[in-house]
Coordinates of C-alpha atoms in Angstrom, one line a residue:
Chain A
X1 CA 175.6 169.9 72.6
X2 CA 178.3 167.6 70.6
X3 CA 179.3 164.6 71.6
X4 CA 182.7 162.6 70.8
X5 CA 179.6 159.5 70.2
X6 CA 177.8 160.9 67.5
X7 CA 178.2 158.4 64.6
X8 CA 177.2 155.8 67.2
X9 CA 173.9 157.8 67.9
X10 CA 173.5 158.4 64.4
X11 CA 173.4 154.7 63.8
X12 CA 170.8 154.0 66.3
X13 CA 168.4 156.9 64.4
X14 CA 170.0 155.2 61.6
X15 CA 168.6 151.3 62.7
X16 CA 165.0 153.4 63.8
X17 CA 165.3 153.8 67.8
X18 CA 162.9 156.3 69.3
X19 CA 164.8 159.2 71.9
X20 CA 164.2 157.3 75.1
X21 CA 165.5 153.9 74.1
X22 CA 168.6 155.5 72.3
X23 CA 169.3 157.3 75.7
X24 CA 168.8 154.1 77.4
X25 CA 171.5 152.4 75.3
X26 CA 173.8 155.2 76.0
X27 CA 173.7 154.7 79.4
X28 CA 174.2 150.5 79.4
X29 CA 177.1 151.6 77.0
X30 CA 178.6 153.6 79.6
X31 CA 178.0 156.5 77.4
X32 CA 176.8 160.3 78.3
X33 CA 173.1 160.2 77.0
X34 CA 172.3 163.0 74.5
X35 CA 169.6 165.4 75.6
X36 CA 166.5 166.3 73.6
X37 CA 167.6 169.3 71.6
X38 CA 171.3 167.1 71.0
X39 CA 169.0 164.3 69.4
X40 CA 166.6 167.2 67.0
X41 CA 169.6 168.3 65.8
X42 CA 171.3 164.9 64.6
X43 CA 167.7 163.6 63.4
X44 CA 167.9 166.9 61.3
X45 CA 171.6 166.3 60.4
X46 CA 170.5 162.8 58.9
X47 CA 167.0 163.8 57.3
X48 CA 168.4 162.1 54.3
X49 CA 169.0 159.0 55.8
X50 CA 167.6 155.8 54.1
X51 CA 165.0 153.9 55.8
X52 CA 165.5 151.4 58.8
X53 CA 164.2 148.4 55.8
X54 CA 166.3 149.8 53.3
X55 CA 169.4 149.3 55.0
X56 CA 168.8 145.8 55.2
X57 CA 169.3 145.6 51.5
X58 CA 172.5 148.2 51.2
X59 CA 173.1 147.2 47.1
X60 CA 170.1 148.6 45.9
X61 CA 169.9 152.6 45.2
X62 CA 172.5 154.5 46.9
X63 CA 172.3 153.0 50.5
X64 CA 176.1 151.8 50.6
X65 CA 177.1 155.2 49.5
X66 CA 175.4 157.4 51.6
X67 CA 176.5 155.0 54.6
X68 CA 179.8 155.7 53.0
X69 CA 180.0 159.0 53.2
X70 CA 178.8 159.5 56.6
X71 CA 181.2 157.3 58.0
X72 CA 178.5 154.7 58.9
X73 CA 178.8 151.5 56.8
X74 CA 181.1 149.1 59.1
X75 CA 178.3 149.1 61.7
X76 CA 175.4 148.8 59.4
X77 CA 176.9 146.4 57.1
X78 CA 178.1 144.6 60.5
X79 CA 182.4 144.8 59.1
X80 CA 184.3 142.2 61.0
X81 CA 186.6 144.9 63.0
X82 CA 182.7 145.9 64.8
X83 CA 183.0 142.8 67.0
X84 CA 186.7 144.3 68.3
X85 CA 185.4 147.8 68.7
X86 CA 182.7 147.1 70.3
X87 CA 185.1 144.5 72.7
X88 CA 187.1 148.2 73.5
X89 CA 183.9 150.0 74.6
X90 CA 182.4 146.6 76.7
X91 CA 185.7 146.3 78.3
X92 CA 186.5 149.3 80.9
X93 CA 190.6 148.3 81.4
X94 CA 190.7 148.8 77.5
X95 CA 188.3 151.6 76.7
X96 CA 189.8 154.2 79.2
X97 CA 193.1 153.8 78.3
X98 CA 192.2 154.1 74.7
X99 CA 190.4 157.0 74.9
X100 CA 192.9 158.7 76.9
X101 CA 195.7 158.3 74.6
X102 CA 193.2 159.2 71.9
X103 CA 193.2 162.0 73.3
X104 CA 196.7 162.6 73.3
X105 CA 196.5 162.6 69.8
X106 CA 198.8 158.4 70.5
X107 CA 198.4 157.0 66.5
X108 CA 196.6 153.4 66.6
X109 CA 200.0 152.0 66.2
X110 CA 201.2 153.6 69.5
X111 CA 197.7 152.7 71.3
X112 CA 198.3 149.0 69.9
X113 CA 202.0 148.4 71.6
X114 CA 200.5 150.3 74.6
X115 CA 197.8 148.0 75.0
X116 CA 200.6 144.8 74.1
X117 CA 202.8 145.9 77.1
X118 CA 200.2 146.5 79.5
X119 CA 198.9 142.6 78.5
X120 CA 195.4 144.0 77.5
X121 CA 193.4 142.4 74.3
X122 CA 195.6 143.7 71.5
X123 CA 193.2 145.6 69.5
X124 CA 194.0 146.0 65.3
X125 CA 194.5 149.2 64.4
X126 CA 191.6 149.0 62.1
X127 CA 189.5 148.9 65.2
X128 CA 190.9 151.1 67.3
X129 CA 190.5 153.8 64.0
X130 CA 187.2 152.7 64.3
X131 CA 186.5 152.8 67.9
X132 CA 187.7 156.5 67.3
X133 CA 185.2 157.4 64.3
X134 CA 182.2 156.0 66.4
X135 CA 182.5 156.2 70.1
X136 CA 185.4 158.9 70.5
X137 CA 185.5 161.4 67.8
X138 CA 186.6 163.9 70.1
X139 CA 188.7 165.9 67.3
X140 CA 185.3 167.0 65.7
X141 CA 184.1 169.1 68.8
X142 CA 185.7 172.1 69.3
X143 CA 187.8 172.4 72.7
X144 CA 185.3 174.7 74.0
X145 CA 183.0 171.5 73.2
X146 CA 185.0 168.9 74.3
X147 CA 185.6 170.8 77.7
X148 CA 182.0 171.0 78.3
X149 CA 181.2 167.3 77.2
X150 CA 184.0 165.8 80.0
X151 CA 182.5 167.4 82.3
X152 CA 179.5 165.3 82.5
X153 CA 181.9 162.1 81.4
X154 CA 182.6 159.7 84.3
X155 CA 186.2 160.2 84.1
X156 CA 186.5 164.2 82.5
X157 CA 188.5 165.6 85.5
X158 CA 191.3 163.2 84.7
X159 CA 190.5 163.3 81.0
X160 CA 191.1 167.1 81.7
X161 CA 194.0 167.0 83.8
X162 CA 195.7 165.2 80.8
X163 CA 194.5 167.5 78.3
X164 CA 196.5 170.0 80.5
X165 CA 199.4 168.3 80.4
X166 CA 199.8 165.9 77.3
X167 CA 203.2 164.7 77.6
X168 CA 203.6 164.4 82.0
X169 CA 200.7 162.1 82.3
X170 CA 199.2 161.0 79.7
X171 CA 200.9 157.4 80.2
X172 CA 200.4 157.5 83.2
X173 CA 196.9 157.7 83.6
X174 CA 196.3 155.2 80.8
X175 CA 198.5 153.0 82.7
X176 CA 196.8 153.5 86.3
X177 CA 193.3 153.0 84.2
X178 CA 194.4 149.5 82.6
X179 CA 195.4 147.9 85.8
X180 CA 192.9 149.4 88.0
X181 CA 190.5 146.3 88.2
X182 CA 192.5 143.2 86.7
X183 CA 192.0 142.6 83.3
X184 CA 188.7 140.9 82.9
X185 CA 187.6 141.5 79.6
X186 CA 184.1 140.9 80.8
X187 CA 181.3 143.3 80.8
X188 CA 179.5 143.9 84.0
X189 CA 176.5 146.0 83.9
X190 CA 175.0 148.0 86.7
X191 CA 171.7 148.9 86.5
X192 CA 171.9 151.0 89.8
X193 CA 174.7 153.1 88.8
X194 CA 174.2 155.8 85.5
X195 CA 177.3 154.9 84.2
X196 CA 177.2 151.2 85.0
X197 CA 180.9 149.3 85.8
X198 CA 182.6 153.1 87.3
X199 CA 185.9 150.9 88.6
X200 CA 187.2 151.6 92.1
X201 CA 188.7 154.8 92.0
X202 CA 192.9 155.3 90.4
X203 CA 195.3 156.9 91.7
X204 CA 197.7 158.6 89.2
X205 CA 201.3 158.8 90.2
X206 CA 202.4 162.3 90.1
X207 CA 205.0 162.9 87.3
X208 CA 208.6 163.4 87.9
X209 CA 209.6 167.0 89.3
X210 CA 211.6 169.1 86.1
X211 CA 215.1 168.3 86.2
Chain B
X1 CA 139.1 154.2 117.9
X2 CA 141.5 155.2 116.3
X3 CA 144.2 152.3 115.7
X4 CA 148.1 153.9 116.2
X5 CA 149.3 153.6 111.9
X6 CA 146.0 155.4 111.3
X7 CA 147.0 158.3 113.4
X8 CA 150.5 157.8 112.3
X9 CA 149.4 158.0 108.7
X10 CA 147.5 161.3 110.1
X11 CA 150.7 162.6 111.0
X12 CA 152.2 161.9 107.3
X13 CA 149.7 163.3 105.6
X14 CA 149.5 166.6 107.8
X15 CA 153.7 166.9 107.8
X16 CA 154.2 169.1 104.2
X17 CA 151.5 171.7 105.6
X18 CA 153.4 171.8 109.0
X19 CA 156.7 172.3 106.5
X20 CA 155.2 175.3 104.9
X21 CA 154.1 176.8 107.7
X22 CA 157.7 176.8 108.9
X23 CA 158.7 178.2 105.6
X24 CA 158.8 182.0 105.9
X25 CA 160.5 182.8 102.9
X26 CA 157.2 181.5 100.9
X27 CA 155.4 184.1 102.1
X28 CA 157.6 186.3 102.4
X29 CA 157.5 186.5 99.0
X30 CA 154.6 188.3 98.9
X31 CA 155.1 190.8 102.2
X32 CA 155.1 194.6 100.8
X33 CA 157.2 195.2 104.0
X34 CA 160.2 197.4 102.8
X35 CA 162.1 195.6 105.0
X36 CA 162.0 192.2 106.4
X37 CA 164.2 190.7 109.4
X38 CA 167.2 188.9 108.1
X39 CA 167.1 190.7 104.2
X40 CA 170.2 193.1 104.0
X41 CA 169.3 196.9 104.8
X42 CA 172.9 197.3 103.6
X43 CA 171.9 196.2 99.6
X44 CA 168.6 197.7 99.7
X45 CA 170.4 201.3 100.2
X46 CA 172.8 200.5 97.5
X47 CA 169.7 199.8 95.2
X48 CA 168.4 202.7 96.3
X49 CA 171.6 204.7 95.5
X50 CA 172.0 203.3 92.2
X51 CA 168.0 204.1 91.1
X52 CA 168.6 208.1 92.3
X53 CA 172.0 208.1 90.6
X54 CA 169.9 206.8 87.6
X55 CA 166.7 209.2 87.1
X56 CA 168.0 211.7 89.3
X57 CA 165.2 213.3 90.7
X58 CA 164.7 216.5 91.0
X59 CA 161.0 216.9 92.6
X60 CA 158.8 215.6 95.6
X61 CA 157.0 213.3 93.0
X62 CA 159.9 212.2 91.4
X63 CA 161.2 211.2 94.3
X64 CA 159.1 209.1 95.7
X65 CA 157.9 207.4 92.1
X66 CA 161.9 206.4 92.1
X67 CA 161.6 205.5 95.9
X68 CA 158.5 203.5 95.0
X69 CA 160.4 201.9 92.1
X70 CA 163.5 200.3 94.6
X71 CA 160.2 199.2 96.7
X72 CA 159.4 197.0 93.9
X73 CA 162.5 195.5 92.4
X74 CA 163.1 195.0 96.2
X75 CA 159.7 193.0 95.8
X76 CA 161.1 191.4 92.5
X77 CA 164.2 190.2 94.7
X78 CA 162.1 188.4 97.2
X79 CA 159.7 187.2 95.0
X80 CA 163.0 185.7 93.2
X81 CA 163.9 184.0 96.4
X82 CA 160.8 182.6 97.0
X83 CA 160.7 181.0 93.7
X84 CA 164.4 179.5 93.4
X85 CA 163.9 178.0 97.2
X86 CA 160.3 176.7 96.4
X87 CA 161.9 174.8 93.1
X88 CA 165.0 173.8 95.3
X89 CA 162.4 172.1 97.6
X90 CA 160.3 170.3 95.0
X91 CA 163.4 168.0 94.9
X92 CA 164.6 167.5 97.8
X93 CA 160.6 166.5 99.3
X94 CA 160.0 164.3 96.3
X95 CA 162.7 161.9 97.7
X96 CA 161.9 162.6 101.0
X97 CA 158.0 161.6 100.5
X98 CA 158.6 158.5 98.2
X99 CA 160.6 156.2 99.8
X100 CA 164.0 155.8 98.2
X101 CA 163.3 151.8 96.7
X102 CA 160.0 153.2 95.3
X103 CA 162.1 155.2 93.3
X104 CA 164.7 153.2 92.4
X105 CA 162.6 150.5 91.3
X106 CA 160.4 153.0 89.2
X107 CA 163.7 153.6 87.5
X108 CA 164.7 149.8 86.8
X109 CA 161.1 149.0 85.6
X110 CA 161.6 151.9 82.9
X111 CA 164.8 151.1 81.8
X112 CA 163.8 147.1 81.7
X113 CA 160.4 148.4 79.9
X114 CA 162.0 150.5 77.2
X115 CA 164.9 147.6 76.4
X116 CA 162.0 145.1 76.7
X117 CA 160.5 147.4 74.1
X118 CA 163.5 147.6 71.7
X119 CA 163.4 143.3 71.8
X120 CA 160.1 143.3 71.6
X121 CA 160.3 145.2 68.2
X122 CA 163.2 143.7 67.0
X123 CA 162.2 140.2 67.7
X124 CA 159.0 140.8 65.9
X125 CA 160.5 142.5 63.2
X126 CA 162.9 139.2 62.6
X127 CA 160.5 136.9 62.8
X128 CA 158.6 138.7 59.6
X129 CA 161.6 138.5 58.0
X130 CA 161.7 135.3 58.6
X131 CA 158.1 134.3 58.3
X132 CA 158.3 136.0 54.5
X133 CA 161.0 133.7 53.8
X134 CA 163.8 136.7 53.2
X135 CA 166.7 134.6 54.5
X136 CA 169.2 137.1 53.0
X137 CA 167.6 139.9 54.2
X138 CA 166.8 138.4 57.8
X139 CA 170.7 138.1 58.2
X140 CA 171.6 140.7 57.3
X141 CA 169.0 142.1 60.1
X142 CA 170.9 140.4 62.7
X143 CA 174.2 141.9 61.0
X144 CA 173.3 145.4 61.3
X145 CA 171.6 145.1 64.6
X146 CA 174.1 143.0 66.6
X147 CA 175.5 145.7 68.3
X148 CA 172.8 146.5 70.2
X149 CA 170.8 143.2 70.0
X150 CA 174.2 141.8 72.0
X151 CA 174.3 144.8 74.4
X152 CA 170.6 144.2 75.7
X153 CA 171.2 140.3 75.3
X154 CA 174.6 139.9 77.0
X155 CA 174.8 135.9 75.0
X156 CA 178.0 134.6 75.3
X157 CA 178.5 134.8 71.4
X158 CA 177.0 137.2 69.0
X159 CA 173.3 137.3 67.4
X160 CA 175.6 138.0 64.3
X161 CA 177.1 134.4 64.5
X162 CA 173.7 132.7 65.3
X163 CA 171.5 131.3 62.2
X164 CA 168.6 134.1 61.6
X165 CA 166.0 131.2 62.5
X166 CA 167.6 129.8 65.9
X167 CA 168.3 133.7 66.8
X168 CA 164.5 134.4 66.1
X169 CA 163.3 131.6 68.5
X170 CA 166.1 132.4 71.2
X171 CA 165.1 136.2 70.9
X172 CA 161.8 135.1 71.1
X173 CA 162.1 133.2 74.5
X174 CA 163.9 135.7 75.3
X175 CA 161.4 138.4 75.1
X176 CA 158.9 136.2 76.5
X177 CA 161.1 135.9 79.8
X178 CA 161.6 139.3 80.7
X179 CA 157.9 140.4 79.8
X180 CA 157.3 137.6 82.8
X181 CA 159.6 139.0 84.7
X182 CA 159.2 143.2 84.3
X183 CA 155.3 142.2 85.0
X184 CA 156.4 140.6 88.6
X185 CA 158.9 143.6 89.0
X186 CA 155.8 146.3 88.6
X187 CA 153.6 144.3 90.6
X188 CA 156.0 144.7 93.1
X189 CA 156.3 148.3 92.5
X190 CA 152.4 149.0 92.6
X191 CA 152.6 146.8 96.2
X192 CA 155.6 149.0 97.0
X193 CA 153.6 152.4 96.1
X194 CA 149.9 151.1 97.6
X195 CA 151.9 150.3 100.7
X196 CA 153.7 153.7 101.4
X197 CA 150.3 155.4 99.2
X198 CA 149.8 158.1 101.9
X199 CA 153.5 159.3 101.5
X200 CA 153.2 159.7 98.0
X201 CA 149.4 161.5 97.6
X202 CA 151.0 164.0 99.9
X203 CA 154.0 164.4 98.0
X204 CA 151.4 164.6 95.4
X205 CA 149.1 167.1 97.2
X206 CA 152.6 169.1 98.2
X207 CA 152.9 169.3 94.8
X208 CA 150.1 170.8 94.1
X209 CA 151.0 173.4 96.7
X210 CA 154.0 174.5 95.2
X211 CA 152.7 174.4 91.4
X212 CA 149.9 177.1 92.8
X213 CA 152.6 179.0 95.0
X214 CA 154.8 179.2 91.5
X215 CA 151.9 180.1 89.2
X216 CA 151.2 183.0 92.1
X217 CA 154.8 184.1 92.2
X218 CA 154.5 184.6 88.4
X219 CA 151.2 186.3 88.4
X220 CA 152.3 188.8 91.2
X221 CA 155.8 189.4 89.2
X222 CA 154.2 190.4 86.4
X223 CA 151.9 192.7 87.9
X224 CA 155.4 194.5 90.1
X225 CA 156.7 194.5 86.3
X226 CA 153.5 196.6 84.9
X227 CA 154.1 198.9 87.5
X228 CA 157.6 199.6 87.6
X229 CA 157.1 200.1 83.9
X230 CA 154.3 202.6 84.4
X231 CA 156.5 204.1 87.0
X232 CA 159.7 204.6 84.8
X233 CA 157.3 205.8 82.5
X234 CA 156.2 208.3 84.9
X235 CA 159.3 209.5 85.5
X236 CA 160.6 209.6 82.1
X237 CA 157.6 212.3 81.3
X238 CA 157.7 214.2 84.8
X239 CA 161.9 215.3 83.8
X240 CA 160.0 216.4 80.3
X241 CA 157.1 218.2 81.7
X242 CA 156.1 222.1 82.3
X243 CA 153.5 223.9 83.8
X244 CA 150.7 225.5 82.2
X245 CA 148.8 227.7 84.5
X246 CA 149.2 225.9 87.8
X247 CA 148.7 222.1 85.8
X248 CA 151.2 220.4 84.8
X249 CA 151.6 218.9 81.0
X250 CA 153.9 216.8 78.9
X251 CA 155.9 218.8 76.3
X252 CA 158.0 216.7 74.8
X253 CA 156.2 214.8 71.8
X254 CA 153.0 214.2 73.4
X255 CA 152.0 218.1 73.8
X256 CA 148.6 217.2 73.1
X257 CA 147.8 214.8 75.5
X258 CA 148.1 216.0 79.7
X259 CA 150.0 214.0 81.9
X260 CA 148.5 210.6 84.6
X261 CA 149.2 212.4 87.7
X262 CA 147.7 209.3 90.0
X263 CA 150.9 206.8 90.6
X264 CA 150.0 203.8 93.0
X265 CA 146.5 205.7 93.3
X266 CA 148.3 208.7 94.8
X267 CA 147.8 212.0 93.2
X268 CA 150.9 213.7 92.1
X269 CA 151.6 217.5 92.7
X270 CA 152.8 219.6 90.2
X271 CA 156.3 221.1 90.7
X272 CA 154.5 224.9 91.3
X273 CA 152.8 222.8 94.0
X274 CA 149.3 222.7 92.9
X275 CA 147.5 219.0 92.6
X276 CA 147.9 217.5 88.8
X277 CA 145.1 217.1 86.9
X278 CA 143.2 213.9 87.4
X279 CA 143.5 210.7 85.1
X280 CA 142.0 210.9 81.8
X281 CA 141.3 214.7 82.0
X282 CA 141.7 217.4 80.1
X283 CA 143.9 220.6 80.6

């Protein structure tokens, strides 16, 4: 199976985490947890990949160029707009709203005055682009994919219910998801629930009847 | 005499065998009956319809061969059953035996083991860096790592912001806190599991049970398969066959060779109605 948080996975095979502790950060992270066969496949995918004490030293050989081109070097090389990105996936008010207008194919400039009016933590653009590229790259899974991946998400059966119907509740839901619980930008974690801080649950105003 | 948790604890241990017994679909499993009370008389004909709609027989032997046939995959069904309710169980018994905060502890030591581990690893692998006086290279360490060295952390500022010595020592503590405390958490655990340790040998022991029950299931599927296929087999040569002075022989492709007229150990007559020759004879 794909997931939408592939480049983040492939950074922790990337940084030398065994299966089990890369599944265990997934699920702190509030993220799905890949399965065995998932994890084979991206250790195959990366069987190129220089080692965890070569990336310490990214100028020699081709280390910055290979994190380059696999869309890996701001988290290796530790880019300031990291800190921000990682602040969107840490902070449930500002991560589900951004994934679901992600989703809705909303441009980072859209997602950044969303976030402005709702008076969440303006993220930059850069770091919502990133956000996207690492934790929510749901473009790069097939629909067929991304179907099957929300449904073991937290939130897929409202994720769905906007992929059924872009433009009637899209805003909505991102707005009933960034004012469900305050906007504390702190991170809370869990350790008796899988997905951690699940906030209490949203209700999504129906949209307008067709005029 | 006998104190009241010892007979109590009797009780436990004796409660998964007193669950089986009430279990009839286990050995049900295994009954040749054709038809049991409850299973649907309805399907079974249906089965049957489809298998005589299928190899059509024409003869006595035929006949009963394809009867014998539904018998079997009727068995397969059961046996089918038996298995899926016998795995559905597993689960549903393992939390009933091990006491709920057994198992949620188990969890939380794990997942506080295997973070405890990633520090561990980390911290170690800083301090070298340290240690061999690569300053550059030690922050740059805490630069790559800081996202998840600041998830498992949870520091009010970043490991990335911190100078690579101070982080070292801080990790260090750090590490050296939570082995203290993960070592109090299992200790609490293995007090937790001595404590209820009657519960969980007999989840153990009903374990054992099941694994057997499964591995029997398999074993007796595989033989209903052999059969079914020497059956089909059977039939397949009997709609080919003639009869060569009151025996009967296979004609098509195999003209040397005379037929297996024993199916299930029964001996097969011939369609003139004269007995088949016997296995591994010659015409």
């Amino acid at each position: 199976m794909r997931f939408p948080h592939r480049r983040y996975i492939q950074y922790q095979i990337l940084i030398g985490m065994e299966d089990d502790e890369i599944r265990c950060l997934c699920v702190k992270d509030n993220l799905v947890p890949p399965d065995s066969p998932g994890l084979a496949r991206l250790r195959f995918d990366l069987a190129d990949r220089p080692s965890p004490e070569q990336i310490l030293d990214p100028d020699q050989g081709d280390v910055r160029a290979w994190l380059g081109n696999n869309r890996l070097d701001g988290m290796v090389l530790g880019n300031d707009y990291i800190r921000e990105v990682l602040d969107i996936l840490r902070t449930p008010t500002l991560r589900y709203p951004v994934e679901v207008l992600i989703l809705s194919d909303y441009s980072a400039q859209m997602i950044r005055e969303f976030c402005k009016k709702q008076g969440l933590k303006e993220p930059t653009e850069k770091a919502i682009l990133a956000f996207r590229n690492y934790f929510w790259d749901a473009e790069s899974l097939s629909f067929g994919e991304l179907v099957e991946f929300l449904h073991l998400h937290p939130l897929g059966e409202m994720y769905l219910s906007v992929l059924a119907d872009k433009d009637g509740r899209t805003l909505a839901v991102a707005k009933a998801l960034a004012n469900r619980a305050g906007k504390s930008n702190e991170y809370h974690y869990q350790p008796e629930s899988r997905y951690g801080p699940l906030l209490p649950p949203v209700t999504v105003p129906e949209p307008p009847p067709p005029q | 005499m006998r104190n009241s948790s010892t007979a109590t604890d009797d009780l436990r241990a004796l409660k998964p065998l007193d669950r089986r017994a009430l279990n009839p679909l286990r050995h049900a499993g295994f009954s040749k009956a054709v038809l049991l009370p409850g299973e649907d008389a309805e399907q079974r004909a249906e089965i049957e319809r489809e298998y005589i709609e299928a190899f059509h027989p024409t003869t006595r032997p035929a006949h009963d061969t394809v009867l014998d046939l539904v018998n079997l995959r009727w068995r397969l069904n059961r046996l089918d059953k038996a298995e899926e309710s016998i795995r559905d169980s597993i689960l549903s018994r393992t939390h009933e035996w091990v006491p709920t905060p057994i198992m949620d502890l188990e969890r939380e030591v794990h997942d506080e083991e295997v973070e405890l581990r990633i520090l561990s690893r980390l911290s170690n692998s800083l301090t070298e860096l340290i240690d061999s006086d690569e300053s550059r290279t030690a922050r740059n360490f805490l630069t790559s790592h800081a996202p998840i060295l600041d998830l498992l952390l949870n520091w009010r500022e970043s490991v990335a912001d911190i100078e690579p010595p101070q982080a070292a020592q801080a990790i260090s503590n750090e590490v050296g806190r939570r082995t203290a405390a993960v070592e109090a958490t299992r200790k609490m655990l293995n007090r937790l599991v001595e404590v209820s340790r009657i519960s969980i040998e007999a989840a153990k022991a009903d374990a054992l049970l099941d694994s057997k029950q499964l591995a029997r299931i398999r074993q007796e599927r595989t033989t209903i398969s052999r059969r079914m296929e020497k059956g089909v087999k059977f039939l397949r040569e009997i709609q080919t066959m003639s009869v060569i002075e009151g025996q009967f022989k296979v004609s098509a492709g195999r003209s040397d060779e005379n037929h297996e007229t024993n199916f299930s150990g029964i001996p097969y007559r011939s369609p003139d109605g004269s007995m088949g020759i016997s296995e591994g004879g010659d015409a």
